[in-house]
Amino acid sequence: MWGLSPSDNNTQINNFKAAHGQTFPSAGTQGGGPAAKNVVIAGQNFYGYPTYSVICPDRTIHFDVCWPPTLSCFNNYIGQCTPPALIADFTADNLSPGIGETVNFTDLSTNSPYAWSWTFTPSSVTYVGGTSSTSQNPQVQFNSDGNYTVKLTATNAAGNDSETKTNYIFVNGPTVADFTADNLTPGIGQTVTFSDQSTYNPTSWLWSFTPSTVTFVEGTSASSQNPKVQFNGTGNYTVELTATNAYGTDTETKSNYINVSLYCNAIGAFNFMYISNVQLGSIDNSSGQSYYADYTYLSTDLEQGQTGVEITVENGHVYGNDDLGVWVDWNQNGSFYDAGENIVCDVNNGGQGIFLFDVPADAIEGTTVMRVRIKYNGSDCGDPCGSATYGEVEDYSINIVASDIKIDVTVFLEGPFNGFNMNTSLNNTLPLTQPFNTSPWYYTGTETVASIPGTDIVDWVLVDIRDALSVDQANAATRIGRQAAFIRNDGRIVDLEGNPILTYTTSLSDNLYISIYQRNHIPVISGISPTPSDGVYLYNFSTGEGQAFGNADGHKLIGQNVWGMFSGNSNGDNIVDDSDKNINWLNEVGLSGYLSSDVNMDGQSNNQDKNESWLPNRGKGSYVPD
Ligand SMILES: [Ca+2]
Ligand SMILES: [Ca+2]
Ligand SMILES: [Ca+2]
Ligand SMILES: [Ca+2]
């Protein structure tokens, strides 16, 4: 504390204080005035009445220094005081500049410094703006990236002081690309989050995966900083990140970084709620708590398109808020995340019960995996992957088998139709192996019989089933089944044993259409799609015009309320035209046997076939979509 007698006129005192940067009140008084305040000498409060004194900051004091109290008078005494110590300090206007960017340093040292010395470690800096290492407020550019430690030594009359700020300036340079992932061994379809670890604040990113069979999810993309990625195949994926900032571009490649397995890992924990029993089809498995248990050696068959399948899960230690989730990998891609694969999702409901689900018609045939998880107290039934704090996960196998389509079809052939039923003149001459392995059918089926299953058999037929939204779309590409069968004299199509139901091992997505081929009649396709009754699609082409696509152009009224397939089509293609006569008929006319041009199927090829069957139907064509 500097002090002057307050008895001096205030102007003089204030001038003195201002000249010396003094803000404290002065102390002391002329004799007879009030006692000095806040003055302690040698540990004792000072109660004297000094006159015209100078009190130094270290509280040494000079009495009666002069009269009158003028600046020139006091200066000598003031000079005898120890000057105030300095505290060095500084700041900078940018702590993370780029290389070559100018940073302004500002001296904040106290108590009137008059000299400065700046030191940068490392020393690779350039002073600009006419400043130098001895400027009070230097302007500095940094020549390389990384951390710089800054030291200022400032000096005043009392001596000097240093302030060192370690790694005070971080200089951005060209980015160095790097990254991590939160799961290096995901299952197919499990989401992996990548985290950019590139240095020096990159501003753009480009991720690439090899193989490229990945899907960016949750709104991220190949140019996100932290993309979320699902892997669509098993095996190793190499991951590459190219990061760019204002100073450069860098690429980090991690070879075989992600190893994708067929099914993700999943596990629960703690011996509270657990799966104590699972029943599905032929599976009935009781178990204790094992956090994760692989029961994929247990399998049950489910049919494609099967509806109302019942699954029962029991919880060995029920808490009211337990959750149950069941997933089946219907498309057998190793992931439980596909649409429709979470077949049971029961939340806050004891984690057990009996549930119904449907097997998708397009579930892939063969063995797939079902995952069951019980966990505790969530707002969802859990994730098929990963760990839960409580509960258990169990895996089972499901064998998806094709569903059967059974059809019972009646159709008449114009050629052998006699007004009541069909003649069986060819029964003795029918081949024992299906006759459609030639033009135009090229059907490669191996249907063979030891003997014709009945004397009422008229001929072989070839029966397609097609799966389409409408009959006009039911082209050959929609065919889901084809087999050779026999047609009986009452029009019923029978299998190789003579049973009137044909079974196809396949499944249907849309509508079923049935098309019938015979060697020398025009093929037909069902004009409407039948619905099954007791599991059998019943269809009778003969009962009406609309029963065949094309109506009266698609088939023919051949008797009293009986519709049948056009005859005259010797070569079995889609039209009755001159080639049926000029090639097939002309080659065979006069012969007997199992003949293509014997279109009335009486065992002989002659003028009757040409004149009564071929000629009236000449120009008729098939409505079966190609
Ligand atoms: Ca269990
Ligand atoms: Ca799947
Ligand atoms: Ca023809
Ligand atoms: Ca004939």
XYZ file of C-alpha atoms in Angstrom, residues 35-517:
483
model
C -5.052 8.003 13.335
C -3.654 6.292 10.296
C -5.629 3.273 9.233
C -4.660 -0.126 7.941
C -1.037 0.397 8.773
C 0.941 -2.195 10.607
C 4.607 -1.809 11.374
C 6.676 -4.738 12.566
C 3.563 -6.706 13.364
C 2.000 -3.927 15.459
C -0.918 -1.755 14.502
C 0.269 1.713 13.894
C -1.591 4.321 15.831
C 0.785 7.213 15.480
C 0.109 10.410 13.735
C 2.710 10.592 11.037
C 2.978 13.544 8.866
C 3.613 13.492 5.187
C 4.582 9.856 5.068
C 5.213 7.357 2.248
C 3.980 3.838 2.882
C 5.467 1.205 0.607
C 3.649 -1.896 -0.610
C 5.703 -4.012 1.767
C 4.478 -1.692 4.513
C 7.786 -0.158 5.236
C 7.088 3.498 5.928
C 8.836 6.794 5.585
C 7.808 9.596 7.946
C 7.993 13.281 7.497
C 9.482 12.825 4.130
C 9.186 16.410 3.050
C 7.207 19.561 3.123
C 5.341 20.616 1.207
C 4.392 17.253 -0.258
C 5.351 17.542 -3.910
C 5.926 14.786 -6.420
C 9.607 15.557 -6.627
C 9.785 15.384 -2.909
C 8.083 12.003 -2.669
C 9.793 10.349 -5.596
C 12.999 9.783 -3.742
C 11.185 7.981 -0.979
C 8.956 6.103 -3.270
C 12.071 4.910 -5.075
C 13.200 3.396 -1.804
C 10.162 1.132 -1.700
C 10.529 -2.363 -3.156
C 8.596 -2.351 -6.448
C 5.598 -4.778 -6.789
C 6.256 -8.281 -8.077
C 5.006 -9.212 -11.546
C 2.814 -12.181 -12.411
C 3.262 -13.318 -15.985
C 0.256 -14.429 -17.969
C -1.038 -14.406 -21.520
C -3.812 -15.556 -23.774
C -4.257 -16.319 -27.472
C -7.188 -15.730 -29.789
C -7.149 -19.194 -31.410
C -6.047 -22.335 -29.632
C -6.523 -24.689 -32.602
C -5.338 -22.916 -35.728
C -4.310 -24.557 -38.923
C -0.792 -24.524 -40.227
C 0.117 -20.970 -41.324
C -2.850 -19.355 -39.649
C -1.980 -16.222 -37.615
C -2.598 -16.400 -33.876
C -2.603 -13.209 -31.793
C -1.041 -13.552 -28.341
C -1.934 -10.998 -25.678
C 0.219 -10.260 -22.666
C -1.795 -10.318 -19.445
C 1.131 -9.867 -17.064
C 0.508 -7.637 -14.031
C 2.364 -4.751 -12.566
C 3.892 -2.916 -15.400
C 6.115 -5.304 -17.282
C 8.553 -3.629 -19.610
C 10.173 -6.631 -21.304
C 8.866 -9.902 -22.723
C 10.355 -13.105 -24.048
C 8.216 -15.706 -25.804
C 9.257 -19.312 -26.316
C 7.429 -21.923 -28.372
C 8.133 -25.637 -28.116
C 8.609 -26.939 -30.733
C 10.204 -23.830 -32.101
C 8.814 -24.109 -35.625
C 6.916 -20.802 -35.597
C 7.097 -17.615 -37.597
C 6.475 -14.155 -36.093
C 4.473 -11.945 -38.387
C 2.995 -8.457 -38.389
C 6.310 -6.962 -37.443
C 6.376 -8.772 -34.110
C 9.114 -10.882 -32.591
C 9.794 -13.132 -29.630
C 10.273 -10.025 -27.522
C 7.062 -8.274 -28.465
C 4.469 -7.736 -25.796
C 1.711 -9.069 -28.044
C 3.313 -11.152 -30.789
C 1.508 -12.495 -33.862
C 2.578 -16.036 -34.575
C 2.114 -18.582 -37.340
C 2.775 -22.277 -36.682
C 4.712 -24.203 -39.299
C 3.751 -27.769 -38.423
C 0.828 -29.612 -36.959
C 0.507 -30.888 -33.450
C 0.754 -29.470 -29.934
C 2.809 -26.406 -29.033
C 3.826 -25.393 -25.513
C 3.998 -21.626 -25.017
C 6.132 -19.856 -22.425
C 6.207 -16.106 -21.623
C 8.814 -14.519 -19.422
C 7.885 -10.947 -18.488
C 10.051 -8.496 -16.620
C 9.322 -5.393 -14.534
C 11.266 -3.391 -12.016
C 10.877 -6.117 -9.410
C 12.275 -8.859 -11.599
C 10.668 -11.397 -13.911
C 8.141 -14.181 -13.942
C 7.371 -16.985 -16.390
C 4.107 -18.534 -17.388
C 4.214 -21.845 -19.256
C 1.104 -23.290 -20.880
C 1.772 -26.859 -21.883
C 0.288 -27.981 -25.219
C -1.567 -24.683 -25.281
C -1.879 -24.504 -29.051
C -3.023 -27.481 -31.126
C -2.234 -26.955 -34.780
C -4.387 -28.783 -37.272
C -2.587 -30.507 -40.098
C -3.551 -33.027 -42.776
C -5.971 -35.523 -41.274
C -4.769 -39.024 -40.463
C -7.634 -41.405 -41.079
C -8.571 -43.981 -38.486
C -11.710 -45.628 -37.158
C -13.142 -48.227 -34.827
C -16.267 -50.374 -34.850
C -18.422 -51.429 -31.936
C -18.681 -55.052 -33.047
C -16.039 -56.856 -35.062
C -17.926 -60.164 -35.149
C -21.537 -59.363 -35.952
C -24.111 -61.700 -37.340
C -25.645 -61.096 -40.703
C -28.047 -58.191 -40.541
C -26.788 -56.957 -37.176
C -26.074 -53.239 -37.117
C -22.451 -52.260 -36.564
C -21.622 -48.654 -35.700
C -18.341 -47.310 -37.041
C -16.657 -44.409 -35.248
C -14.409 -41.995 -37.043
C -11.127 -41.566 -35.148
C -9.372 -39.460 -37.749
C -7.158 -36.651 -36.478
C -7.329 -32.963 -37.241
C -11.049 -32.607 -37.651
C -11.811 -34.065 -41.065
C -14.714 -32.495 -42.888
C -15.653 -35.332 -45.212
C -15.555 -39.096 -45.108
C -15.897 -41.941 -47.555
C -16.357 -45.500 -46.345
C -15.902 -48.531 -48.499
C -16.424 -52.198 -47.755
C -15.015 -55.203 -49.545
C -17.039 -57.156 -50.424
C -19.580 -54.430 -50.994
C -22.537 -56.467 -49.741
C -23.446 -54.070 -46.961
C -26.420 -51.862 -46.176
C -26.127 -48.464 -44.536
C -28.970 -48.029 -42.065
C -30.563 -45.467 -39.754
C -30.129 -42.668 -42.239
C -26.393 -43.090 -42.613
C -24.483 -43.485 -45.845
C -21.013 -44.136 -47.194
C -20.218 -40.479 -46.583
C -21.349 -40.314 -42.949
C -18.793 -39.645 -40.243
C -20.070 -42.516 -38.118
C -22.046 -44.852 -40.361
C -24.245 -47.699 -39.176
C -23.807 -50.737 -41.344
C -25.395 -54.144 -41.764
C -23.481 -56.941 -43.435
C -25.393 -59.130 -45.845
C -22.988 -62.032 -46.201
C -20.774 -64.140 -44.007
C -17.013 -63.968 -43.878
C -14.416 -61.243 -43.669
C -14.999 -57.679 -44.739
C -12.199 -55.214 -45.362
C -13.091 -51.689 -44.303
C -11.565 -48.546 -45.755
C -12.076 -44.951 -44.626
C -10.887 -41.973 -46.621
C -11.001 -38.801 -44.501
C -10.388 -35.289 -45.769
C -9.814 -31.935 -44.126
C -8.588 -28.573 -45.406
C -4.987 -29.765 -45.285
C -5.195 -33.141 -46.955
C -6.753 -36.568 -47.435
C -5.809 -39.861 -45.865
C -7.042 -43.422 -46.221
C -7.032 -46.086 -43.538
C -7.612 -49.678 -44.616
C -8.292 -52.429 -42.131
C -8.104 -55.750 -43.895
C -10.593 -58.426 -42.880
C -11.624 -56.110 -40.061
C -15.188 -57.377 -39.678
C -15.898 -61.088 -39.492
C -19.552 -61.792 -40.146
C -21.079 -65.017 -38.949
C -24.292 -66.637 -40.037
C -26.167 -65.786 -36.868
C -25.350 -63.062 -34.400
C -24.421 -63.916 -30.840
C -27.062 -63.422 -28.189
C -27.034 -64.059 -24.473
C -28.881 -63.206 -21.286
C -27.604 -63.106 -17.709
C -28.489 -63.859 -14.082
C -30.535 -66.703 -12.731
C -33.841 -64.923 -12.626
C -36.216 -65.297 -15.567
C -35.249 -68.032 -18.007
C -36.719 -70.245 -20.705
C -37.863 -73.425 -19.003
C -39.820 -74.978 -21.876
C -40.416 -74.486 -25.579
C -43.067 -76.397 -27.512
C -43.401 -76.104 -31.266
C -44.497 -78.973 -33.454
C -42.399 -81.955 -32.463
C -40.140 -79.810 -30.261
C -40.930 -80.036 -26.547
C -37.809 -78.965 -24.719
C -37.534 -78.350 -20.981
C -34.375 -76.703 -19.712
C -32.828 -74.664 -16.932
C -31.018 -71.345 -17.091
C -27.906 -71.339 -19.203
C -27.964 -67.711 -20.471
C -27.578 -69.080 -23.986
C -28.378 -72.590 -25.134
C -27.976 -74.043 -28.601
C -30.779 -76.523 -29.211
C -30.514 -76.404 -32.980
C -30.140 -80.176 -32.907
C -33.874 -80.122 -32.128
C -35.972 -79.538 -35.223
C -39.586 -79.565 -36.276
C -41.182 -79.424 -39.699
C -43.350 -76.501 -40.724
C -45.061 -76.140 -44.073
C -44.691 -73.142 -46.310
C -47.811 -71.031 -45.896
C -48.937 -72.940 -42.808
C -51.238 -70.739 -40.737
C -52.097 -70.616 -37.058
C -48.984 -72.464 -35.910
C -48.869 -72.640 -32.122
C -45.747 -72.053 -30.075
C -45.639 -72.294 -26.279
C -42.877 -70.759 -24.203
C -42.617 -71.150 -20.454
C -40.699 -68.865 -18.150
C -38.947 -70.658 -15.263
C -39.073 -67.637 -12.975
C -41.749 -65.153 -13.901
C -41.509 -61.482 -13.129
C -44.487 -59.448 -14.236
C -42.456 -57.218 -16.495
C -40.695 -59.984 -18.389
C -40.589 -59.796 -22.171
C -40.593 -62.566 -24.745
C -39.322 -62.410 -28.320
C -39.202 -65.193 -30.905
C -37.580 -64.886 -34.317
C -37.359 -67.246 -37.290
C -34.992 -66.707 -40.195
C -37.588 -67.479 -42.835
C -35.436 -66.424 -45.786
C -32.405 -68.286 -44.430
C -30.021 -65.385 -44.899
C -28.500 -65.760 -41.440
C -30.268 -62.702 -40.059
C -33.309 -62.419 -37.816
C -33.882 -58.810 -38.768
C -35.864 -59.277 -41.972
C -39.466 -58.162 -42.119
C -41.849 -60.699 -40.643
C -39.166 -62.673 -38.819
C -40.105 -61.504 -35.316
C -42.985 -63.960 -34.895
C -43.648 -63.341 -31.190
C -43.180 -60.006 -29.422
C -44.778 -60.023 -25.974
C -43.854 -57.113 -23.713
C -44.267 -56.744 -19.936
C -46.444 -59.820 -19.815
C -44.598 -62.477 -17.886
C -42.380 -63.545 -20.758
C -44.383 -66.657 -21.521
C -47.565 -67.930 -23.102
C -49.095 -69.607 -26.113
C -48.774 -67.718 -29.356
C -49.930 -68.271 -32.934
C -47.980 -67.405 -36.043
C -48.091 -68.058 -39.792
C -45.318 -69.504 -41.929
C -44.750 -67.258 -44.934
C -45.632 -68.960 -48.193
C -42.227 -67.909 -49.485
C -40.284 -69.250 -46.509
C -37.325 -71.038 -48.009
C -37.413 -74.814 -47.890
C -34.926 -76.522 -45.646
C -33.506 -76.023 -42.181
C -33.481 -72.605 -40.597
C -33.055 -71.229 -37.095
C -35.573 -70.028 -34.528
C -34.364 -67.847 -31.662
C -36.252 -67.428 -28.379
C -35.361 -64.724 -25.854
C -36.809 -63.989 -22.423
C -35.566 -60.803 -20.819
C -36.595 -58.409 -18.094
C -38.569 -55.225 -18.088
C -38.249 -53.420 -21.334
C -40.436 -51.477 -23.655
C -39.874 -54.042 -26.384
C -39.367 -57.767 -26.797
C -35.664 -57.285 -27.266
C -33.117 -57.613 -29.956
C -32.400 -60.990 -31.534
C -28.719 -60.160 -31.190
C -26.503 -59.081 -28.336
C -26.700 -59.404 -24.597
C -29.488 -58.591 -22.174
C -28.935 -57.886 -18.512
C -31.325 -60.644 -17.514
C -32.872 -63.709 -19.077
C -31.883 -66.353 -21.553
C -31.625 -67.050 -25.264
C -32.275 -70.424 -26.910
C -31.900 -71.431 -30.554
C -33.835 -74.203 -32.309
C -34.079 -75.555 -35.828
C -37.127 -75.452 -38.037
C -37.311 -77.492 -41.203
C -39.426 -75.688 -43.761
C -41.147 -78.122 -46.084
C -43.066 -77.308 -49.193
C -46.781 -77.365 -48.834
C -48.806 -79.606 -51.087
C -51.287 -78.389 -53.630
C -53.938 -80.979 -54.411
C -56.181 -80.648 -57.432
C -59.144 -82.694 -58.662
C -59.851 -81.798 -62.285
C -62.444 -82.826 -64.838
C -62.077 -81.992 -68.511
C -63.417 -83.475 -71.757
C -61.730 -84.050 -75.092
C -63.813 -83.314 -78.155
C -62.284 -86.112 -80.248
C -63.307 -89.197 -78.267
C -66.427 -87.559 -76.733
C -69.501 -89.619 -77.653
C -72.259 -87.428 -76.221
C -72.199 -89.176 -72.888
C -68.576 -89.830 -71.995
C -65.346 -90.500 -73.891
C -64.438 -93.575 -75.911
C -61.455 -95.560 -74.693
C -60.434 -96.963 -78.079
C -56.744 -96.256 -77.425
C -56.636 -97.888 -73.986
C -54.755 -100.932 -75.266
C -52.263 -98.923 -77.251
C -51.421 -96.220 -74.692
C -47.678 -95.898 -73.991
C -46.493 -96.722 -70.468
C -44.295 -93.618 -70.326
C -45.607 -90.074 -70.608
C -45.682 -88.995 -74.269
C -44.882 -85.279 -73.740
C -41.092 -85.524 -73.919
C -41.136 -84.318 -77.539
C -42.177 -81.182 -79.405
C -43.929 -78.971 -78.493
C -43.910 -79.803 -74.757
C -40.390 -81.162 -74.153
C -41.554 -82.249 -70.717
C -38.772 -84.171 -68.984
C -40.856 -85.835 -66.275
C -40.213 -89.501 -65.632
C -43.829 -90.620 -65.248
C -43.996 -94.295 -66.151
C -46.467 -96.988 -65.239
C -46.155 -100.766 -65.252
C -49.656 -100.913 -66.682
C -52.399 -98.442 -67.544
C -54.403 -97.970 -64.297
C -57.801 -98.950 -65.589
C -59.684 -99.762 -68.743
C -61.502 -96.441 -68.418
C -58.334 -94.482 -69.205
C -58.624 -92.459 -72.418
C -55.127 -91.000 -72.784
C -52.262 -89.207 -71.112
C -52.609 -85.514 -70.240
C -50.097 -82.994 -68.996
C -51.344 -80.823 -66.117
C -49.769 -77.469 -65.205
C -50.518 -75.391 -62.157
C -49.691 -71.715 -62.319
C -49.448 -69.009 -59.635
C -50.518 -65.564 -60.774
C -52.697 -62.621 -59.830
C -54.986 -63.184 -62.801
C -55.355 -65.746 -65.546
C -54.079 -63.446 -68.268
C -50.831 -63.155 -66.279
C -50.600 -66.920 -65.728
C -47.906 -67.463 -68.342
C -45.359 -70.272 -68.447
C -43.065 -68.395 -66.098
C -45.719 -68.607 -63.367
C -45.850 -72.376 -63.554
C -45.225 -73.846 -60.102
C -45.940 -77.475 -60.929
C -46.352 -79.815 -63.867
C -47.045 -83.514 -64.074
C -48.256 -86.081 -66.546
C -51.449 -87.895 -65.620
C -54.290 -89.850 -67.198
C -57.731 -88.715 -68.295
C -60.551 -91.109 -67.557
C -63.613 -91.622 -69.778
C -65.732 -89.566 -67.331
C -63.349 -86.635 -67.761
C -61.686 -87.039 -64.340
C -57.934 -86.608 -64.423
C -56.221 -89.278 -62.339
C -52.673 -89.886 -61.190
C -50.493 -92.820 -62.203
C -52.301 -95.064 -59.717
C -55.699 -93.978 -60.965
C -56.456 -91.727 -57.988
C -58.409 -88.603 -58.949
C -56.288 -86.188 -56.937
C -53.011 -84.844 -58.273
C -50.565 -83.653 -55.631
C -47.939 -80.994 -56.274
C -45.241 -80.322 -53.685
C -45.077 -76.578 -53.896
C -46.766 -73.537 -52.444
C -48.935 -70.768 -53.747
C -48.487 -67.022 -53.341
C -51.302 -65.604 -55.438
C -54.037 -67.405 -57.371
C -54.015 -70.933 -58.732
C -54.698 -71.596 -62.421
C -54.772 -75.058 -64.000
C -53.898 -75.777 -67.598
C -54.397 -79.072 -69.461
C -52.405 -80.347 -72.430
